[in-house]
């Protein structure tokens, strides 16, 4: 018993004196994508389980005020790096700027802040995310057809994606957007919207939901209405069940576009690399790039297995 106690105390001592402490603050899993982000954050942290030099504090918040309090607590613990996906940009900006000014290596993920005072910003390519979806639908329809757009939550990210989608349709004047509504990245909301639109429009040739959670809702509405044939469907972000459908050759869903929640894992790795003074392989520069926009990758039946993570929640 005495040996066990000594061993436990030794472990606690090692953890307490880890050279680098990293705080990870992200929104709680309130929909599929954020659920994926939580899963990938936990996954990345597990990779360092045998590294005595690094200690992590992972917190999730259900609202901005809770996240601000969590970050304040992380700062009080004396963290060396902060990796944060701000719940909302404006209210989280002051605390992120404070961390940066205190010399904490600050990485902003996905949702930006209203300041340039951070060390690294990493996000997906929202423009190409929308543009490639629009281009695919236009080409798949042969340059003619009626399209429904179900958007996400009204936000800068959503606006950028939708504007890019419309830009891609400009060379195809006979591809018409006949309806456009926010589905708030909600499966249930998208289902309700699609039910209504199906009663209003007898001819719908394609639907872009901009998110795979919403695509599930649209699929269910189409199936219940008996209109789940001869229609082009595109979501986004590669939810695992949608990717599996592509792998299996689903007749309505032939493609998806990445906006990976595992960008949080990349951010965590970057934080550790920065603290350890490491640099990116192949880069001549020593420092970690300050702004990283991840490419939007096209997922098809041929490569879908490379994007399928069955153990993930998203």
mmCIF file of N, CA, C and O in Angstrom, residues 31-87:
data_model
loop_
_atom_site.group_PDB
_atom_site.id
_atom_site.type_symbol
_atom_site.label_atom_id
_atom_site.label_comp_id
_atom_site.label_asym_id
_atom_site.label_seq_id
_atom_site.Cartn_x
_atom_site.Cartn_y
_atom_site.Cartn_z
ATOM 1 N N UNK A 31 -24.108 20.494 -31.500
ATOM 2 C CA UNK A 31 -24.536 19.878 -32.758
ATOM 3 C C UNK A 31 -23.397 19.000 -33.264
ATOM 4 O O UNK A 31 -22.347 18.903 -32.618
ATOM 5 N N UNK A 32 -23.632 18.325 -34.382
ATOM 6 C CA UNK A 32 -22.707 17.295 -34.826
ATOM 7 C C UNK A 32 -21.270 17.758 -34.967
ATOM 8 O O UNK A 32 -20.342 17.090 -34.510
ATOM 9 N N UNK A 33 -21.075 18.913 -35.603
ATOM 10 C CA UNK A 33 -19.707 19.370 -35.889
ATOM 11 C C UNK A 33 -18.958 19.689 -34.605
ATOM 12 O O UNK A 33 -17.796 19.324 -34.441
ATOM 13 N N UNK A 34 -19.625 20.392 -33.682
ATOM 14 C CA UNK A 34 -18.938 20.704 -32.423
ATOM 15 C C UNK A 34 -18.718 19.437 -31.601
ATOM 16 O O UNK A 34 -17.737 19.337 -30.860
ATOM 17 N N UNK A 35 -19.632 18.462 -31.738
ATOM 18 C CA UNK A 35 -19.393 17.168 -31.099
ATOM 19 C C UNK A 35 -18.120 16.542 -31.644
ATOM 20 O O UNK A 35 -17.318 15.964 -30.894
ATOM 21 N N UNK A 36 -17.922 16.673 -32.961
ATOM 22 C CA UNK A 36 -16.694 16.170 -33.574
ATOM 23 C C UNK A 36 -15.470 16.902 -33.068
ATOM 24 O O UNK A 36 -14.413 16.292 -32.839
ATOM 25 N N UNK A 37 -15.610 18.202 -32.854
ATOM 26 C CA UNK A 37 -14.464 18.972 -32.363
ATOM 27 C C UNK A 37 -14.074 18.524 -30.948
ATOM 28 O O UNK A 37 -12.881 18.394 -30.639
ATOM 29 N N UNK A 38 -15.062 18.289 -30.106
ATOM 30 C CA UNK A 38 -14.771 17.806 -28.748
ATOM 31 C C UNK A 38 -14.056 16.457 -28.826
ATOM 32 O O UNK A 38 -13.057 16.230 -28.133
ATOM 33 N N UNK A 39 -14.556 15.578 -29.688
ATOM 34 C CA UNK A 39 -13.958 14.239 -29.820
ATOM 35 C C UNK A 39 -12.503 14.343 -30.286
ATOM 36 O O UNK A 39 -11.608 13.666 -29.739
ATOM 37 N N UNK A 40 -12.258 15.197 -31.278
ATOM 38 C CA UNK A 40 -10.901 15.313 -31.817
ATOM 39 C C UNK A 40 -9.947 15.993 -30.835
ATOM 40 O O UNK A 40 -8.747 15.708 -30.805
ATOM 41 N N UNK A 41 -10.491 16.911 -30.012
ATOM 42 C CA UNK A 41 -9.636 17.518 -28.990
ATOM 43 C C UNK A 41 -9.184 16.454 -27.998
ATOM 44 O O UNK A 41 -7.999 16.381 -27.623
ATOM 45 N N UNK A 42 -10.119 15.611 -27.571
ATOM 46 C CA UNK A 42 -9.771 14.533 -26.641
ATOM 47 C C UNK A 42 -8.787 13.563 -27.298
ATOM 48 O O UNK A 42 -7.848 13.080 -26.655
ATOM 49 N N UNK A 43 -9.003 13.302 -28.585
ATOM 50 C CA UNK A 43 -8.125 12.383 -29.324
ATOM 51 C C UNK A 43 -6.688 12.913 -29.348
ATOM 52 O O UNK A 43 -5.726 12.174 -29.094
ATOM 53 N N UNK A 44 -6.552 14.210 -29.659
ATOM 54 C CA UNK A 44 -5.205 14.797 -29.756
ATOM 55 C C UNK A 44 -4.507 14.774 -28.403
ATOM 56 O O UNK A 44 -3.307 14.465 -28.321
ATOM 57 N N UNK A 45 -5.249 15.098 -27.361
ATOM 58 C CA UNK A 45 -4.642 15.135 -26.024
ATOM 59 C C UNK A 45 -4.151 13.749 -25.615
ATOM 60 O O UNK A 45 -3.085 13.602 -24.991
ATOM 61 N N UNK A 46 -4.905 12.712 -25.986
ATOM 62 C CA UNK A 46 -4.490 11.340 -25.663
ATOM 63 C C UNK A 46 -3.150 10.988 -26.310
ATOM 64 O O UNK A 46 -2.405 10.148 -25.796
ATOM 65 N N UNK A 47 -2.863 11.616 -27.440
ATOM 66 C CA UNK A 47 -1.598 11.313 -28.123
ATOM 67 C C UNK A 47 -0.385 11.711 -27.281
ATOM 68 O O UNK A 47 0.724 11.225 -27.493
ATOM 69 N N UNK A 48 -0.617 12.611 -26.310
ATOM 70 C CA UNK A 48 0.488 13.079 -25.476
ATOM 71 C C UNK A 48 0.470 12.429 -24.080
ATOM 72 O O UNK A 48 1.114 12.927 -23.162
ATOM 73 N N UNK A 49 -0.284 11.351 -23.973
ATOM 74 C CA UNK A 49 -0.446 10.717 -22.656
ATOM 75 C C UNK A 49 0.893 10.306 -22.046
ATOM 76 O O UNK A 49 1.054 10.305 -20.825
ATOM 77 N N UNK A 50 1.868 9.965 -22.883
ATOM 78 C CA UNK A 50 3.171 9.515 -22.383
ATOM 79 C C UNK A 50 4.249 10.584 -22.465
ATOM 80 O O UNK A 50 5.439 10.281 -22.353
ATOM 81 N N UNK A 51 3.822 11.809 -22.689
ATOM 82 C CA UNK A 51 4.783 12.909 -22.757
ATOM 83 C C UNK A 51 4.739 13.676 -21.436
ATOM 84 O O UNK A 51 3.810 14.447 -21.188
ATOM 85 N N UNK A 52 5.720 13.503 -20.567
ATOM 86 C CA UNK A 52 5.688 14.164 -19.252
ATOM 87 C C UNK A 52 5.908 15.664 -19.320
ATOM 88 O O UNK A 52 5.725 16.360 -18.326
ATOM 89 N N UNK A 53 6.290 16.145 -20.505
ATOM 90 C CA UNK A 53 6.577 17.583 -20.624
ATOM 91 C C UNK A 53 5.331 18.416 -20.862
ATOM 92 O O UNK A 53 5.388 19.647 -20.815
ATOM 93 N N UNK A 54 4.205 17.756 -21.184
ATOM 94 C CA UNK A 54 3.014 18.513 -21.565
ATOM 95 C C UNK A 54 1.827 18.103 -20.711
ATOM 96 O O UNK A 54 1.575 16.916 -20.495
ATOM 97 N N UNK A 55 1.102 19.089 -20.243
ATOM 98 C CA UNK A 55 -0.120 18.856 -19.470
ATOM 99 C C UNK A 55 -1.247 19.678 -20.098
ATOM 100 O O UNK A 55 -1.029 20.817 -20.524
ATOM 101 N N UNK A 56 -2.436 19.083 -20.164
ATOM 102 C CA UNK A 56 -3.560 19.755 -20.835
ATOM 103 C C UNK A 56 -4.702 20.001 -19.856
ATOM 104 O O UNK A 56 -4.946 19.222 -18.927
ATOM 105 N N UNK A 57 -5.415 21.087 -20.113
ATOM 106 C CA UNK A 57 -6.672 21.363 -19.438
ATOM 107 C C UNK A 57 -7.715 21.595 -20.535
ATOM 108 O O UNK A 57 -7.628 22.571 -21.272
ATOM 109 N N UNK A 58 -8.678 20.699 -20.668
ATOM 110 C CA UNK A 58 -9.730 20.819 -21.699
ATOM 111 C C UNK A 58 -11.032 21.235 -21.037
ATOM 112 O O UNK A 58 -11.497 20.586 -20.090
ATOM 113 N N UNK A 59 -11.638 22.315 -21.546
ATOM 114 C CA UNK A 59 -12.922 22.782 -21.016
ATOM 115 C C UNK A 59 -13.873 23.026 -22.184
ATOM 116 O O UNK A 59 -13.459 23.394 -23.290
ATOM 117 N N UNK A 60 -15.164 22.795 -21.941
ATOM 118 C CA UNK A 60 -16.185 23.048 -22.950
ATOM 119 C C UNK A 60 -17.261 23.948 -22.352
ATOM 120 O O UNK A 60 -17.592 23.828 -21.174
ATOM 121 N N UNK A 61 -17.807 24.834 -23.180
ATOM 122 C CA UNK A 61 -18.753 25.825 -22.677
ATOM 123 C C UNK A 61 -20.047 25.795 -23.483
ATOM 124 O O UNK A 61 -20.047 25.503 -24.677
ATOM 125 N N UNK A 62 -21.144 26.122 -22.804
ATOM 126 C CA UNK A 62 -22.447 26.150 -23.455
ATOM 127 C C UNK A 62 -22.884 27.559 -23.834
ATOM 128 O O UNK A 62 -23.945 27.744 -24.454
ATOM 129 N N UNK A 63 -22.102 28.558 -23.426
ATOM 130 C CA UNK A 63 -22.416 29.935 -23.773
ATOM 131 C C UNK A 63 -21.163 30.786 -23.599
ATOM 132 O O UNK A 63 -20.210 30.371 -22.916
ATOM 133 N N UNK A 64 -21.144 31.970 -24.221
ATOM 134 C CA UNK A 64 -19.939 32.805 -24.159
ATOM 135 C C UNK A 64 -19.486 33.136 -22.746
ATOM 136 O O UNK A 64 -18.287 33.088 -22.453
ATOM 137 N N UNK A 65 -20.424 33.499 -21.862
ATOM 138 C CA UNK A 65 -20.030 33.898 -20.504
ATOM 139 C C UNK A 65 -19.333 32.748 -19.773
ATOM 140 O O UNK A 65 -18.377 32.957 -19.022
ATOM 141 N N UNK A 66 -19.804 31.525 -20.018
ATOM 142 C CA UNK A 66 -19.169 30.367 -19.389
ATOM 143 C C UNK A 66 -17.759 30.173 -19.935
ATOM 144 O O UNK A 66 -16.827 29.872 -19.179
ATOM 145 N N UNK A 67 -17.593 30.382 -21.228
ATOM 146 C CA UNK A 67 -16.259 30.202 -21.807
ATOM 147 C C UNK A 67 -15.285 31.274 -21.319
ATOM 148 O O UNK A 67 -14.115 30.987 -21.081
ATOM 149 N N UNK A 68 -15.772 32.496 -21.166
ATOM 150 C CA UNK A 68 -14.910 33.551 -20.631
ATOM 151 C C UNK A 68 -14.416 33.173 -19.238
ATOM 152 O O UNK A 68 -13.220 33.295 -18.931
ATOM 153 N N UNK A 69 -15.326 32.703 -18.396
ATOM 154 C CA UNK A 69 -14.941 32.297 -17.037
ATOM 155 C C UNK A 69 -13.948 31.148 -17.079
ATOM 156 O O UNK A 69 -13.000 31.097 -16.274
ATOM 157 N N UNK A 70 -14.154 30.215 -18.012
ATOM 158 C CA UNK A 70 -13.236 29.075 -18.119
ATOM 159 C C UNK A 70 -11.829 29.529 -18.517
ATOM 160 O O UNK A 70 -10.831 29.032 -17.990
ATOM 161 N N UNK A 71 -11.762 30.464 -19.465
ATOM 162 C CA UNK A 71 -10.444 30.942 -19.901
ATOM 163 C C UNK A 71 -9.768 31.716 -18.774
ATOM 164 O O UNK A 71 -8.551 31.596 -18.562
ATOM 165 N N UNK A 72 -10.545 32.494 -18.027
ATOM 166 C CA UNK A 72 -9.967 33.199 -16.874
ATOM 167 C C UNK A 72 -9.372 32.201 -15.888
ATOM 168 O O UNK A 72 -8.283 32.432 -15.334
ATOM 169 N N UNK A 73 -10.062 31.084 -15.683
ATOM 170 C CA UNK A 73 -9.554 30.051 -14.772
ATOM 171 C C UNK A 73 -8.281 29.411 -15.329
ATOM 172 O O UNK A 73 -7.344 29.106 -14.584
ATOM 173 N N UNK A 74 -8.250 29.219 -16.648
ATOM 174 C CA UNK A 74 -7.049 28.646 -17.275
ATOM 175 C C UNK A 74 -5.857 29.586 -17.101
ATOM 176 O O UNK A 74 -4.733 29.151 -16.813
ATOM 177 N N UNK A 75 -6.100 30.865 -17.283
ATOM 178 C CA UNK A 75 -5.015 31.837 -17.118
ATOM 179 C C UNK A 75 -4.514 31.818 -15.673
ATOM 180 O O UNK A 75 -3.306 31.942 -15.424
ATOM 181 N N UNK A 76 -5.433 31.663 -14.732
ATOM 182 C CA UNK A 76 -5.038 31.619 -13.321
ATOM 183 C C UNK A 76 -4.186 30.395 -13.014
ATOM 184 O O UNK A 76 -3.381 30.406 -12.081
ATOM 185 N N UNK A 77 -4.363 29.311 -13.785
ATOM 186 C CA UNK A 77 -3.556 28.103 -13.596
ATOM 187 C C UNK A 77 -2.137 28.271 -14.123
ATOM 188 O O UNK A 77 -1.275 27.427 -13.900
ATOM 189 N N UNK A 78 -1.900 29.345 -14.885
ATOM 190 C CA UNK A 78 -0.566 29.580 -15.420
ATOM 191 C C UNK A 78 -0.261 28.809 -16.687
ATOM 192 O O UNK A 78 0.871 28.344 -16.886
ATOM 193 N N UNK A 79 -1.246 28.678 -17.566
ATOM 194 C CA UNK A 79 -1.003 27.952 -18.815
ATOM 195 C C UNK A 79 0.021 28.692 -19.674
ATOM 196 O O UNK A 79 0.171 29.915 -19.578
ATOM 197 N N UNK A 80 0.701 27.913 -20.518
ATOM 198 C CA UNK A 80 1.701 28.483 -21.427
ATOM 199 C C UNK A 80 1.124 28.717 -22.821
ATOM 200 O O UNK A 80 1.668 29.498 -23.600
ATOM 201 N N UNK A 81 0.060 27.974 -23.153
ATOM 202 C CA UNK A 81 -0.585 28.129 -24.464
ATOM 203 C C UNK A 81 -2.094 28.002 -24.295
ATOM 204 O O UNK A 81 -2.570 27.233 -23.458
ATOM 205 N N UNK A 82 -2.809 28.774 -25.106
ATOM 206 C CA UNK A 82 -4.266 28.706 -25.119
ATOM 207 C C UNK A 82 -4.711 28.361 -26.535
ATOM 208 O O UNK A 82 -4.359 29.055 -27.490
ATOM 209 N N UNK A 83 -5.464 27.272 -26.656
ATOM 210 C CA UNK A 83 -6.085 26.894 -27.928
ATOM 211 C C UNK A 83 -7.580 27.085 -27.748
ATOM 212 O O UNK A 83 -8.197 26.420 -26.907
ATOM 213 N N UNK A 84 -8.174 27.980 -28.535
ATOM 214 C CA UNK A 84 -9.567 28.310 -28.284
ATOM 215 C C UNK A 84 -10.372 28.421 -29.573
ATOM 216 O O UNK A 84 -9.930 29.010 -30.553
ATOM 217 N N UNK A 85 -11.533 27.775 -29.574
ATOM 218 C CA UNK A 85 -12.551 27.994 -30.596
ATOM 219 C C UNK A 85 -13.594 28.902 -29.937
ATOM 220 O O UNK A 85 -14.418 28.411 -29.157
ATOM 221 N N UNK A 86 -13.547 30.207 -30.184
ATOM 222 C CA UNK A 86 -14.433 31.122 -29.456
ATOM 223 C C UNK A 86 -15.904 30.798 -29.701
ATOM 224 O O UNK A 86 -16.315 30.596 -30.845
ATOM 225 N N UNK A 87 -16.659 30.781 -28.614
ATOM 226 C CA UNK A 87 -18.098 30.527 -28.759
ATOM 227 C C UNK A 87 -18.724 31.594 -29.640
ATOM 228 O O UNK A 87 -19.527 31.300 -30.517
#
